[in-house]
mmCIF file of N, CA, C and O in Angstrom:
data_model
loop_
_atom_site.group_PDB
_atom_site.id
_atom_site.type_symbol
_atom_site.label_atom_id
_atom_site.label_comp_id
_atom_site.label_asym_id
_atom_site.label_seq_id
_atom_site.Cartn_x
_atom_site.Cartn_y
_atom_site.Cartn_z
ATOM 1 N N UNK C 1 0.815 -1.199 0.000
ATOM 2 C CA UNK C 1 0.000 0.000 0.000
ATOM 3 C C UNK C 1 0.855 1.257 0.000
ATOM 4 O O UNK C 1 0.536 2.275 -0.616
ATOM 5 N N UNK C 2 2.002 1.122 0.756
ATOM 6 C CA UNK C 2 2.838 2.262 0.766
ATOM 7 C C UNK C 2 3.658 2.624 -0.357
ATOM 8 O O UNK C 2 3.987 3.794 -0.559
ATOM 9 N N UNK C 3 4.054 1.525 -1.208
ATOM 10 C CA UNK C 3 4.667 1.611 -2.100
ATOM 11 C C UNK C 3 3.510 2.178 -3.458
ATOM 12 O O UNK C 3 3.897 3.179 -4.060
ATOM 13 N N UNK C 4 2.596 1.761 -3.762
ATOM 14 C CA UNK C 4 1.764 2.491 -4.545
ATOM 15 C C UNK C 4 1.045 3.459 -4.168
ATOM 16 O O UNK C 4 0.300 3.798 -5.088
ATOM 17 N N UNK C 5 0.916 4.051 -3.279
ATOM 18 C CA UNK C 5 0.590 5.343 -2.621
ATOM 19 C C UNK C 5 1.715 6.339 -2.997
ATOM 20 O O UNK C 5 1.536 7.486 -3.408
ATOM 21 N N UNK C 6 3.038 5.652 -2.771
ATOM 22 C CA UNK C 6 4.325 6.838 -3.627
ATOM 23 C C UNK C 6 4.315 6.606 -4.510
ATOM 24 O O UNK C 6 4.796 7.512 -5.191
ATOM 25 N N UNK C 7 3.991 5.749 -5.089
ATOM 26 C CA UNK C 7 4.289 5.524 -6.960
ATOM 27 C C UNK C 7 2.980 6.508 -7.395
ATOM 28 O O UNK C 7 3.035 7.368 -8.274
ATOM 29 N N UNK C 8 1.825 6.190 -6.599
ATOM 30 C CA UNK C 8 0.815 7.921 -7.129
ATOM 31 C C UNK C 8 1.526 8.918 -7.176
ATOM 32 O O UNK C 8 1.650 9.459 -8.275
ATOM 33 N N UNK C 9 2.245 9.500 -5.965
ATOM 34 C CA UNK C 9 2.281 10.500 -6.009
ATOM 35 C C UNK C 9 3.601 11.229 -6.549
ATOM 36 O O UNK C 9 3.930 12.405 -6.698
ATOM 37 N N UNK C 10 4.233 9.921 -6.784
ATOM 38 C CA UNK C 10 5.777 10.477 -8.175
ATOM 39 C C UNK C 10 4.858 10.674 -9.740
ATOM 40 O O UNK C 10 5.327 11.534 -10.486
ATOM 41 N N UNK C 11 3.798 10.042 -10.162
ATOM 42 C CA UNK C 11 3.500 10.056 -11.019
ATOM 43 C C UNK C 11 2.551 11.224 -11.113
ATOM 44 O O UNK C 11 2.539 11.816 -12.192
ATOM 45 N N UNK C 12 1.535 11.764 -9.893
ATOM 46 C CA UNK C 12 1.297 12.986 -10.167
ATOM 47 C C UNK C 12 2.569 14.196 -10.584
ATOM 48 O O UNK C 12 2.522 14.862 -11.618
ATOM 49 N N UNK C 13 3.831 14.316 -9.402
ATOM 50 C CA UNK C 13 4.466 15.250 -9.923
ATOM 51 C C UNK C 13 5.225 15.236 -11.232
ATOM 52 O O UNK C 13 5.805 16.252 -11.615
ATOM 53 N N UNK C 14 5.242 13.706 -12.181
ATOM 54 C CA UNK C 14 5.845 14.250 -13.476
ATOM 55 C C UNK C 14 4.313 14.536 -14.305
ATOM 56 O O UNK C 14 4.401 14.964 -15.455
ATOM 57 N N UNK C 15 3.426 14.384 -13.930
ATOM 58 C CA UNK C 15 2.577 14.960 -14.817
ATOM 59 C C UNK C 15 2.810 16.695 -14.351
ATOM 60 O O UNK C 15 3.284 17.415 -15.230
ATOM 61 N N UNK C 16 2.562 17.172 -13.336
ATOM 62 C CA UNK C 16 2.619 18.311 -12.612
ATOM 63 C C UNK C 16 3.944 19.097 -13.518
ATOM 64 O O UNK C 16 3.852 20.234 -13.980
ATOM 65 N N UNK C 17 5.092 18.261 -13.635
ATOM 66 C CA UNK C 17 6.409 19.110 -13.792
ATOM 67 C C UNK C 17 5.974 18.979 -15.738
ATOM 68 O O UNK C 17 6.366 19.926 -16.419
ATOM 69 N N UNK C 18 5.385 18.094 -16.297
ATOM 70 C CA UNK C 18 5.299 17.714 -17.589
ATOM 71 C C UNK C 18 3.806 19.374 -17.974
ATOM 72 O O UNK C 18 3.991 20.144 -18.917
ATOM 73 N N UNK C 19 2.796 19.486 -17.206
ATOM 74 C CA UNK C 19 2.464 20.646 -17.529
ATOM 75 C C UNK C 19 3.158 22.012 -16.959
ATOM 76 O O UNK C 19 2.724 23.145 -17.169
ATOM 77 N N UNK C 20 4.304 21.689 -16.209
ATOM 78 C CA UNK C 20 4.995 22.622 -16.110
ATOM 79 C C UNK C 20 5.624 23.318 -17.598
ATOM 80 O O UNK C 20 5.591 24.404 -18.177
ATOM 81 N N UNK C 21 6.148 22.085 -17.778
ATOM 82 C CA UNK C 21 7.257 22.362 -19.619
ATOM 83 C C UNK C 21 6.430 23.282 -20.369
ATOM 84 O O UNK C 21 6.581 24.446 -20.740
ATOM 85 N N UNK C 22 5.380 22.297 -20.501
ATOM 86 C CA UNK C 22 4.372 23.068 -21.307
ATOM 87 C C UNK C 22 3.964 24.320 -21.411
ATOM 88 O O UNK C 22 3.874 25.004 -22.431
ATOM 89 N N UNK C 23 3.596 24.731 -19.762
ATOM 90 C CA UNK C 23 3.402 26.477 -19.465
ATOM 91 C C UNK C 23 4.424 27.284 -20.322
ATOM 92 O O UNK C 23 4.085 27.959 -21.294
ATOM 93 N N UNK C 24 5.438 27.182 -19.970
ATOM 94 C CA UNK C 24 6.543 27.939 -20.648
ATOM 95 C C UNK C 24 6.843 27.745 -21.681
ATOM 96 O O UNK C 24 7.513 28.656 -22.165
ATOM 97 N N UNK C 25 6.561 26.520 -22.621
ATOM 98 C CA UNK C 25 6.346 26.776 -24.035
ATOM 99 C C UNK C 25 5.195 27.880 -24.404
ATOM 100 O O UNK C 25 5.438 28.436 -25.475
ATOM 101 N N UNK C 26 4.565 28.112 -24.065
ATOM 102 C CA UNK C 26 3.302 28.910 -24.027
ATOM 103 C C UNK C 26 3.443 30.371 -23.827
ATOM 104 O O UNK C 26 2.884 31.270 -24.455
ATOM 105 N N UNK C 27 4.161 30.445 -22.989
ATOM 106 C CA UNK C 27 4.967 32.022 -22.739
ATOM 107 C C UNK C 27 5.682 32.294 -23.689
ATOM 108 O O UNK C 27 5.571 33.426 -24.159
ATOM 109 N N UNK C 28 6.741 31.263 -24.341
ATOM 110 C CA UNK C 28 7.896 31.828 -25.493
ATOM 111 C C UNK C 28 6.649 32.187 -26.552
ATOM 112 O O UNK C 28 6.653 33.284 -27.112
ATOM 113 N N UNK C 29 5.527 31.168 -26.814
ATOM 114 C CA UNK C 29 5.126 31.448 -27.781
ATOM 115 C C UNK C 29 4.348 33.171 -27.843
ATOM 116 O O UNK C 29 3.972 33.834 -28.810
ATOM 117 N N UNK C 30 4.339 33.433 -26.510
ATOM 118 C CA UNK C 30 3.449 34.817 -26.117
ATOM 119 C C UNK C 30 4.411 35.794 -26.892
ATOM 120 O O UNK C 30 4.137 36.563 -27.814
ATOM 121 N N UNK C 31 5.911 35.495 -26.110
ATOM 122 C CA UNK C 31 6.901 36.641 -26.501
ATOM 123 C C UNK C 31 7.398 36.654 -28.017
ATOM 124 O O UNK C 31 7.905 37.699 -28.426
ATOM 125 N N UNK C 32 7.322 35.909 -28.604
ATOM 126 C CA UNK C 32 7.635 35.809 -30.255
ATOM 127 C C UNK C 32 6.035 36.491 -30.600
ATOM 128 O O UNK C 32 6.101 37.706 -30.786
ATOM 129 N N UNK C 33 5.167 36.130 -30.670
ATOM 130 C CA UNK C 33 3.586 36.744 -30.733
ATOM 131 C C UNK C 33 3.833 38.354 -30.490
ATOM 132 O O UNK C 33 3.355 39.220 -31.223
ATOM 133 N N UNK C 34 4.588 38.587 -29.438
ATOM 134 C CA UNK C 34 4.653 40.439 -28.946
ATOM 135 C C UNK C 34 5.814 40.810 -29.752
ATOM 136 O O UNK C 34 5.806 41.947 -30.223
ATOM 137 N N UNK C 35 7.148 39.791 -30.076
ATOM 138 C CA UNK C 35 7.783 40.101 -30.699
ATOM 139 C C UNK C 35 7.504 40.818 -32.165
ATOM 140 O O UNK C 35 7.818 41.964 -32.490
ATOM 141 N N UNK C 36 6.768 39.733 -33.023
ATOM 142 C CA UNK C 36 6.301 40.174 -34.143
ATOM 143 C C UNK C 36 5.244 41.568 -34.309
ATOM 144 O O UNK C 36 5.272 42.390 -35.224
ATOM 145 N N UNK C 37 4.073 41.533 -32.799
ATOM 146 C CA UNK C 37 3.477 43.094 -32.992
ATOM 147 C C UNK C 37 4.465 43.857 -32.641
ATOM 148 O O UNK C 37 4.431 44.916 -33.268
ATOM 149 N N UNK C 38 5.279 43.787 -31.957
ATOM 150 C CA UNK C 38 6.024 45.311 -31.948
ATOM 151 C C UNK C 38 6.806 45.488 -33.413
ATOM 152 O O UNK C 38 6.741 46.579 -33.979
ATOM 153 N N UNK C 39 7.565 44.353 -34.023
ATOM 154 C CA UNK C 39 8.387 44.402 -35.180
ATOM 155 C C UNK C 39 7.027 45.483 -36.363
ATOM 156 O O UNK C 39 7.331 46.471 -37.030
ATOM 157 N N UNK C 40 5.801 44.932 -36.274
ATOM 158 C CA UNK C 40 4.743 45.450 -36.847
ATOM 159 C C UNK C 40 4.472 46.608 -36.936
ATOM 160 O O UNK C 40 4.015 47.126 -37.955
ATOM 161 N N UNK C 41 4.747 47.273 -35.730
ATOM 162 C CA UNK C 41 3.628 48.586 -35.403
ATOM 163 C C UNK C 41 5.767 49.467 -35.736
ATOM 164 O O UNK C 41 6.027 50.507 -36.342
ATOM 165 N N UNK C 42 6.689 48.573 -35.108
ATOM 166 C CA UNK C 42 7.879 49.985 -36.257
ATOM 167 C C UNK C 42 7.951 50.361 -37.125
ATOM 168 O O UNK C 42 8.358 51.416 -37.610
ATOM 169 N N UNK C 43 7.376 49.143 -37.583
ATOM 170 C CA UNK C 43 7.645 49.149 -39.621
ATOM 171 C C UNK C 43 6.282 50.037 -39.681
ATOM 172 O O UNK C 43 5.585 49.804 -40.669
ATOM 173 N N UNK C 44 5.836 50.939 -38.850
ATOM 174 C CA UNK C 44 4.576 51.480 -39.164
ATOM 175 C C UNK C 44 5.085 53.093 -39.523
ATOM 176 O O UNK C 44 4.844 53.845 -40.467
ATOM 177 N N UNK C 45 5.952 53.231 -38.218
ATOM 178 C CA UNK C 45 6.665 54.389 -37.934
ATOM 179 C C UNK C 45 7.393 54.825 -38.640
ATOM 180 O O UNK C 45 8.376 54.091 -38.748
ATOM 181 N N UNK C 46 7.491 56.444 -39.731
ATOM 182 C CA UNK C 46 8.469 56.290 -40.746
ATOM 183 C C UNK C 46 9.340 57.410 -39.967
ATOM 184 O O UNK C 46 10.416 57.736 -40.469
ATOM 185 N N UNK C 47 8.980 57.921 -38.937
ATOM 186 C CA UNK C 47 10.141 59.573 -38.271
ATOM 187 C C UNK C 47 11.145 58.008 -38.041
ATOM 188 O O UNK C 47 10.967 56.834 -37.716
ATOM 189 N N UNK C 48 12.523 59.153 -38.556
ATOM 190 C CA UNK C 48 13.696 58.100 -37.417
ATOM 191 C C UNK C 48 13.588 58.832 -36.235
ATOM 192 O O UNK C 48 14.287 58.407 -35.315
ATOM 193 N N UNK C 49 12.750 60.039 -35.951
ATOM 194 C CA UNK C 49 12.961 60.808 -34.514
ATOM 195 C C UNK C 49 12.088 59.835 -33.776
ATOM 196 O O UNK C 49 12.790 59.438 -32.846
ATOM 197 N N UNK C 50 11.067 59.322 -33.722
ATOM 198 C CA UNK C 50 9.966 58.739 -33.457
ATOM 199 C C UNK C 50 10.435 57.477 -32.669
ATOM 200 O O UNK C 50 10.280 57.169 -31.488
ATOM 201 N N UNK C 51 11.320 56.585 -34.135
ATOM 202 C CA UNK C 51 12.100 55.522 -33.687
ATOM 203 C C UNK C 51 12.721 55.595 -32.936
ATOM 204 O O UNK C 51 12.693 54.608 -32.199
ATOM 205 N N UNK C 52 13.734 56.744 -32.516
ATOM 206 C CA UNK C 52 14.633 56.694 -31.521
ATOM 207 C C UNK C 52 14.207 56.904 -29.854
ATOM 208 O O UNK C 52 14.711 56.485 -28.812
ATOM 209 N N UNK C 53 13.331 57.543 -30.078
ATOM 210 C CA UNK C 53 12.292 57.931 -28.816
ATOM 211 C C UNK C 53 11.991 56.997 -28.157
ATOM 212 O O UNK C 53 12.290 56.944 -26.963
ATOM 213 N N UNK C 54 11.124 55.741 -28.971
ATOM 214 C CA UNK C 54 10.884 54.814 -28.920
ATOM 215 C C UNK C 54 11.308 53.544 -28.376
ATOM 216 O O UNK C 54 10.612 52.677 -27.848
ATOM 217 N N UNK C 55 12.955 53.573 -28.652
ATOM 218 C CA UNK C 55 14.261 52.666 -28.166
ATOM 219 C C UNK C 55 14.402 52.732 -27.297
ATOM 220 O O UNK C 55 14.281 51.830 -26.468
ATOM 221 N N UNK C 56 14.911 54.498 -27.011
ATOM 222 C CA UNK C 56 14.967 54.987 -26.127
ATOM 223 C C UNK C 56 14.077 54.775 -24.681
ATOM 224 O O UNK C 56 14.582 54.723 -23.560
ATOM 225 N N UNK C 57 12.835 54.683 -24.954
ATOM 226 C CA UNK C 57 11.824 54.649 -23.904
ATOM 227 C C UNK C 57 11.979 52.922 -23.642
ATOM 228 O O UNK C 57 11.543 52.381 -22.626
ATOM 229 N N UNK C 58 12.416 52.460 -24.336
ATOM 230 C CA UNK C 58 12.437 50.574 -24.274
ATOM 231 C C UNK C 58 13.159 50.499 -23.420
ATOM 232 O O UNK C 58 12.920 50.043 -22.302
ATOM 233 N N UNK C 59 14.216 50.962 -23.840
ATOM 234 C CA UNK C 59 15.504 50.914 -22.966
ATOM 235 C C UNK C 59 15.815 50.952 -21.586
ATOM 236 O O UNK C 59 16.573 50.255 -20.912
ATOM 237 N N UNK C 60 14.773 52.301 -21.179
ATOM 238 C CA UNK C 60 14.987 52.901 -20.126
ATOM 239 C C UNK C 60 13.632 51.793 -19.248
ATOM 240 O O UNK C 60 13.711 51.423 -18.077
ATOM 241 N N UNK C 61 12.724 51.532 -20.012
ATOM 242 C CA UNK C 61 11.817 50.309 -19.383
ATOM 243 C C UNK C 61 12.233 49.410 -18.442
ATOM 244 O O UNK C 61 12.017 49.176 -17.252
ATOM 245 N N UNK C 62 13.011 48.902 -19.493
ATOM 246 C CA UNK C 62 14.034 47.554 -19.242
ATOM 247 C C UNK C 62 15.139 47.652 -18.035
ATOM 248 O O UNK C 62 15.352 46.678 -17.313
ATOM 249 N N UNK C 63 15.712 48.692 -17.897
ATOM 250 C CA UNK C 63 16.672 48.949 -16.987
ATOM 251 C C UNK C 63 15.852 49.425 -15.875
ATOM 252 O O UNK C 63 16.008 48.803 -14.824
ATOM 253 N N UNK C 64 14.971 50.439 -15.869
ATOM 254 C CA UNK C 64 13.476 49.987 -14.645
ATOM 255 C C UNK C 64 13.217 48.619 -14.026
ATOM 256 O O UNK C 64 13.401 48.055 -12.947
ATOM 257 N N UNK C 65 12.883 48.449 -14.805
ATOM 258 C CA UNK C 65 12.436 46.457 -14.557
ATOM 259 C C UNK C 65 13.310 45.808 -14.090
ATOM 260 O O UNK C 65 13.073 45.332 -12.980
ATOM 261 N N UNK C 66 14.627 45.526 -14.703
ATOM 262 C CA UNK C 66 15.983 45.209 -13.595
ATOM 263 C C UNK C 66 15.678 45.511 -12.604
ATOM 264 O O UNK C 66 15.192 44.734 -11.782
ATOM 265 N N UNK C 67 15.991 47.378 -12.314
ATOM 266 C CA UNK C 67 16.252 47.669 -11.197
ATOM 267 C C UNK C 67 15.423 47.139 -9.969
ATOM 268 O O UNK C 67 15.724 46.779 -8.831
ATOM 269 N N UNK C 68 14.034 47.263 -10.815
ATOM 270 C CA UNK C 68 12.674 46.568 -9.665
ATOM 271 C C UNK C 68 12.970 45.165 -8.979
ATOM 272 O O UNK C 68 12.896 44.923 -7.775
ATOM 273 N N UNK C 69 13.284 44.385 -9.894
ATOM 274 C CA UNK C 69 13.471 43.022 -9.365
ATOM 275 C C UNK C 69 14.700 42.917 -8.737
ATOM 276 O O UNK C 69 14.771 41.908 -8.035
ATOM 277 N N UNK C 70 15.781 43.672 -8.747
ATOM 278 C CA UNK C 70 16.930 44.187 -7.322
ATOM 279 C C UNK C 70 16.546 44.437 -6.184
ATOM 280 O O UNK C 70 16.779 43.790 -5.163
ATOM 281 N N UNK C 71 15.661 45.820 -6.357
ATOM 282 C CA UNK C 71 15.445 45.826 -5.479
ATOM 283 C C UNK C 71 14.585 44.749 -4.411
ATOM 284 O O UNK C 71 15.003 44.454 -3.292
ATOM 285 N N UNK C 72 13.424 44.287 -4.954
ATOM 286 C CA UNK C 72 12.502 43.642 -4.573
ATOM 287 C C UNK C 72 13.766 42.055 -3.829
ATOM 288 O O UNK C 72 13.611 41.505 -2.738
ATOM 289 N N UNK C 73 14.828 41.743 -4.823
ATOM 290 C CA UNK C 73 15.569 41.049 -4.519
ATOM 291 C C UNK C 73 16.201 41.233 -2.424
ATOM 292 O O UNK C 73 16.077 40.561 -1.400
ATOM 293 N N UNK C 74 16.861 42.578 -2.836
ATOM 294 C CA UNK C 74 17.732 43.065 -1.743
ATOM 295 C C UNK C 74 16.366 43.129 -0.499
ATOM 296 O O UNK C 74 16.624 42.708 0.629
ATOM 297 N N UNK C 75 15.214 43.571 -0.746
ATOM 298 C CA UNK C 75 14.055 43.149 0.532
ATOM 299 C C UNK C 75 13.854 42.201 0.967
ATOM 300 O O UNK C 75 13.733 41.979 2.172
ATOM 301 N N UNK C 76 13.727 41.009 -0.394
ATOM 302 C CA UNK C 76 13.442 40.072 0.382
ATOM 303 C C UNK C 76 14.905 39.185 1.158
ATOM 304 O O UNK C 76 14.754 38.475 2.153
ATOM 305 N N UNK C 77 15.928 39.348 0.650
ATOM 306 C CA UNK C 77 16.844 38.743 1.447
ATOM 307 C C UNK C 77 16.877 39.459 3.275
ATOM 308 O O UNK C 77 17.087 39.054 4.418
ATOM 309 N N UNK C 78 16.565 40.566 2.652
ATOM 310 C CA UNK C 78 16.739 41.338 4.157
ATOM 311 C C UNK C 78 15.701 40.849 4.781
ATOM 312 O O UNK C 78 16.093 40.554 5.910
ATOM 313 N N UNK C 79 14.003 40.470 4.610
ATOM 314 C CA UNK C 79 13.078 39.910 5.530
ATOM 315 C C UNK C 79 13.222 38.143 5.629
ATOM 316 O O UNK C 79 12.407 37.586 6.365
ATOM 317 N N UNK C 80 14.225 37.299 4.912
ATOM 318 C CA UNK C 80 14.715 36.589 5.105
ATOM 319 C C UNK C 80 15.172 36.446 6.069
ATOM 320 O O UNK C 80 14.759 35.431 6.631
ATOM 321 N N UNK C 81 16.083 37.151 6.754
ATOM 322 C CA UNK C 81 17.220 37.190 7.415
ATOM 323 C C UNK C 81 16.717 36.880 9.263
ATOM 324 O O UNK C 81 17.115 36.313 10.280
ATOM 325 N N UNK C 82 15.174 38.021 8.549
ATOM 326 C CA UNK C 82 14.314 37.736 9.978
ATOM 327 C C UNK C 82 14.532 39.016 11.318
ATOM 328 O O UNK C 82 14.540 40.183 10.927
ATOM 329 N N UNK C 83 14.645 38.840 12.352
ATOM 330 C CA UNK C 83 14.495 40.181 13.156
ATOM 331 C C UNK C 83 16.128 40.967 13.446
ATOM 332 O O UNK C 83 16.365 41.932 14.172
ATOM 333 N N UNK C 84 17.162 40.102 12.533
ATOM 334 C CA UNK C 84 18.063 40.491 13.179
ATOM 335 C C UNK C 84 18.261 41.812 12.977
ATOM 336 O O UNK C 84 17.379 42.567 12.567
ATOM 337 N N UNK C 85 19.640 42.220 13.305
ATOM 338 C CA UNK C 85 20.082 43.655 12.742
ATOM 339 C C UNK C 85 20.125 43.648 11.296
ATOM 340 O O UNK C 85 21.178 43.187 10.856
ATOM 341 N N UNK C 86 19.252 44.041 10.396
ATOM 342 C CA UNK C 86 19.699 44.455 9.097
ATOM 343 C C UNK C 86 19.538 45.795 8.456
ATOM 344 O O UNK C 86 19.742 46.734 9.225
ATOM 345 N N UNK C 87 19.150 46.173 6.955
ATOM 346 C CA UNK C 87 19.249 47.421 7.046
ATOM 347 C C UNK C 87 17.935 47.618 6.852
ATOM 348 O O UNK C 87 17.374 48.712 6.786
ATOM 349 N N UNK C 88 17.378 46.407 6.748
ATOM 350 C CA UNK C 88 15.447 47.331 7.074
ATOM 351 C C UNK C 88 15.131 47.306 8.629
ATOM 352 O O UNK C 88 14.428 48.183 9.131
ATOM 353 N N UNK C 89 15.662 46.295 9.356
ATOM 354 C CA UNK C 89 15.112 47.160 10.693
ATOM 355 C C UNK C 89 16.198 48.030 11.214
ATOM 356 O O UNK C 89 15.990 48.359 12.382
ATOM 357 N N UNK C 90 17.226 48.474 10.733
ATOM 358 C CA UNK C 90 18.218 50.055 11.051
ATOM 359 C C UNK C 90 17.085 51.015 10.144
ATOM 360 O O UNK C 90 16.586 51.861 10.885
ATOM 361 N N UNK C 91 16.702 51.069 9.108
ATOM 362 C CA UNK C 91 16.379 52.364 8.512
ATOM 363 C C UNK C 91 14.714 52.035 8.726
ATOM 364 O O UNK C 91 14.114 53.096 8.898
ATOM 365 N N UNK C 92 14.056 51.170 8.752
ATOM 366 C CA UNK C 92 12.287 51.731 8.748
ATOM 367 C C UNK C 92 11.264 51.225 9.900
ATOM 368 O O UNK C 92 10.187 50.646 10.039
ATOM 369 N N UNK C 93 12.848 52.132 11.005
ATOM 370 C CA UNK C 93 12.156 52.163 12.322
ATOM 371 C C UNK C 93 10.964 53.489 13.068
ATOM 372 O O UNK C 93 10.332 53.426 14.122
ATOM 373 N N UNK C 94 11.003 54.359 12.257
ATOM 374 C CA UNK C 94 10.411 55.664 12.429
ATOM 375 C C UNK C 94 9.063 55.400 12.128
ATOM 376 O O UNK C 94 9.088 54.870 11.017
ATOM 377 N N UNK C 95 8.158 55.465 12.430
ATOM 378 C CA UNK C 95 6.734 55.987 11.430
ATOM 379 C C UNK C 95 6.476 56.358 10.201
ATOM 380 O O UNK C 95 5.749 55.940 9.301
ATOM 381 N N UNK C 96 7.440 57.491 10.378
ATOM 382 C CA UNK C 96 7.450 58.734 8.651
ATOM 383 C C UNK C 96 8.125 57.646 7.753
ATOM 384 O O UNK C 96 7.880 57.700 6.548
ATOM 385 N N UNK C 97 8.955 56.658 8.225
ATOM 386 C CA UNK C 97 9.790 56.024 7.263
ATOM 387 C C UNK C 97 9.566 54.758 7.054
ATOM 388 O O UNK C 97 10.427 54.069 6.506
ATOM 389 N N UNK C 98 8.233 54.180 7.504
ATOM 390 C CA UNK C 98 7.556 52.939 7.429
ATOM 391 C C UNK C 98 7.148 52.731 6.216
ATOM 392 O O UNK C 98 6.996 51.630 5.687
ATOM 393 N N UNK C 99 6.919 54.006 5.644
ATOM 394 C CA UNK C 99 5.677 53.659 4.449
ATOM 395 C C UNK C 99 5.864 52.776 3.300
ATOM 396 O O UNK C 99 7.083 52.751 3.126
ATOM 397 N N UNK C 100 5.305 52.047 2.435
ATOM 398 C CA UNK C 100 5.510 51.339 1.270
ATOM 399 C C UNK C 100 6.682 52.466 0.090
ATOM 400 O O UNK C 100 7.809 52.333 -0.387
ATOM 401 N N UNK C 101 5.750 53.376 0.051
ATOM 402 C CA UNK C 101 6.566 54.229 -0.982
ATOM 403 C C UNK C 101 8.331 54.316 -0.401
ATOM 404 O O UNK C 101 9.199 53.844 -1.135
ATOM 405 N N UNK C 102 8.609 54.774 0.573
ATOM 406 C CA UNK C 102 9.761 54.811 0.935
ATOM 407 C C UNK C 102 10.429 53.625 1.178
ATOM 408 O O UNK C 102 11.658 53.694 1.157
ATOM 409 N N UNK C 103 9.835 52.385 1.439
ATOM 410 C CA UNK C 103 10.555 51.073 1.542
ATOM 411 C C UNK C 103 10.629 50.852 0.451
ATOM 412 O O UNK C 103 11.627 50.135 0.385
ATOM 413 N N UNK C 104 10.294 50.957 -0.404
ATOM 414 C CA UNK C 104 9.990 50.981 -1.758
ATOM 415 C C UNK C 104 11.498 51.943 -2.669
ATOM 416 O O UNK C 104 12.199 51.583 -3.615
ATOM 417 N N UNK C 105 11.502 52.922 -2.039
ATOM 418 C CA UNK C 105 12.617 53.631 -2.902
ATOM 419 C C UNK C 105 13.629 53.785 -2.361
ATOM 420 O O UNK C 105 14.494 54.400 -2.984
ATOM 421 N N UNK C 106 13.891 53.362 -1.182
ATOM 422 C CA UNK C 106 15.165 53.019 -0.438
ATOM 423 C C UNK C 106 15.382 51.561 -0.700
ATOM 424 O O UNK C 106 16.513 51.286 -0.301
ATOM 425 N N UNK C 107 14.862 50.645 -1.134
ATOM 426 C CA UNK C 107 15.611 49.366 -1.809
ATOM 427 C C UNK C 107 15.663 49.262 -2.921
ATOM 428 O O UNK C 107 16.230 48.292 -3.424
#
């Protein structure tokens, strides 16, 4: 009984990890899909001022988005860590300096 009770439940998780694969085939196919509308809507755009704006604003997206998931990184290691001394309980011990927005832009 014990032995086919684990043999269920190895065989649920390769089905589990087998629609895992799958999910993420599904995503690439999203990003080639967004790939091609954006390739679409440039070839729409004839300013090269337009285009560059455009890059430009990608660019600066992208290096946003990094930065977000750093930061979000450097929080959660610090609430990892748990009550010790770190630098979220040194800096957002005040009230004024509790808030989301400021935990937020100090990590």
């Amino acid at each position: 009984f014990i032995l086919s009770r684990s043999g269920q439940n190895m065989s649920f998780l390769r089905i589990g990890k087998t629609l895992s694969r799958g999910m993420r085939v599904f995503r690439l196919l999203r990003i080639i899909k967004l790939h091609s509308i954006v390739t679409s809507f440039m070839d729409l755009i004839r300013s090269e001022y337009a285009r560059t704006i455009i890059n430009v604003v990608a660019q600066l997206a992208v290096i946003i988005l990094v930065n977000h998931f750093t930061a979000c990184g450097w929080y959660a290691i610090a609430q990892i860590e748990g009550p010790m001394t770190n630098w979220c309980s040194t800096f957002f011990v005040d009230e004024e300096h509790n808030s989301f927005g400021y935990r937020y832009g100090t990590s």
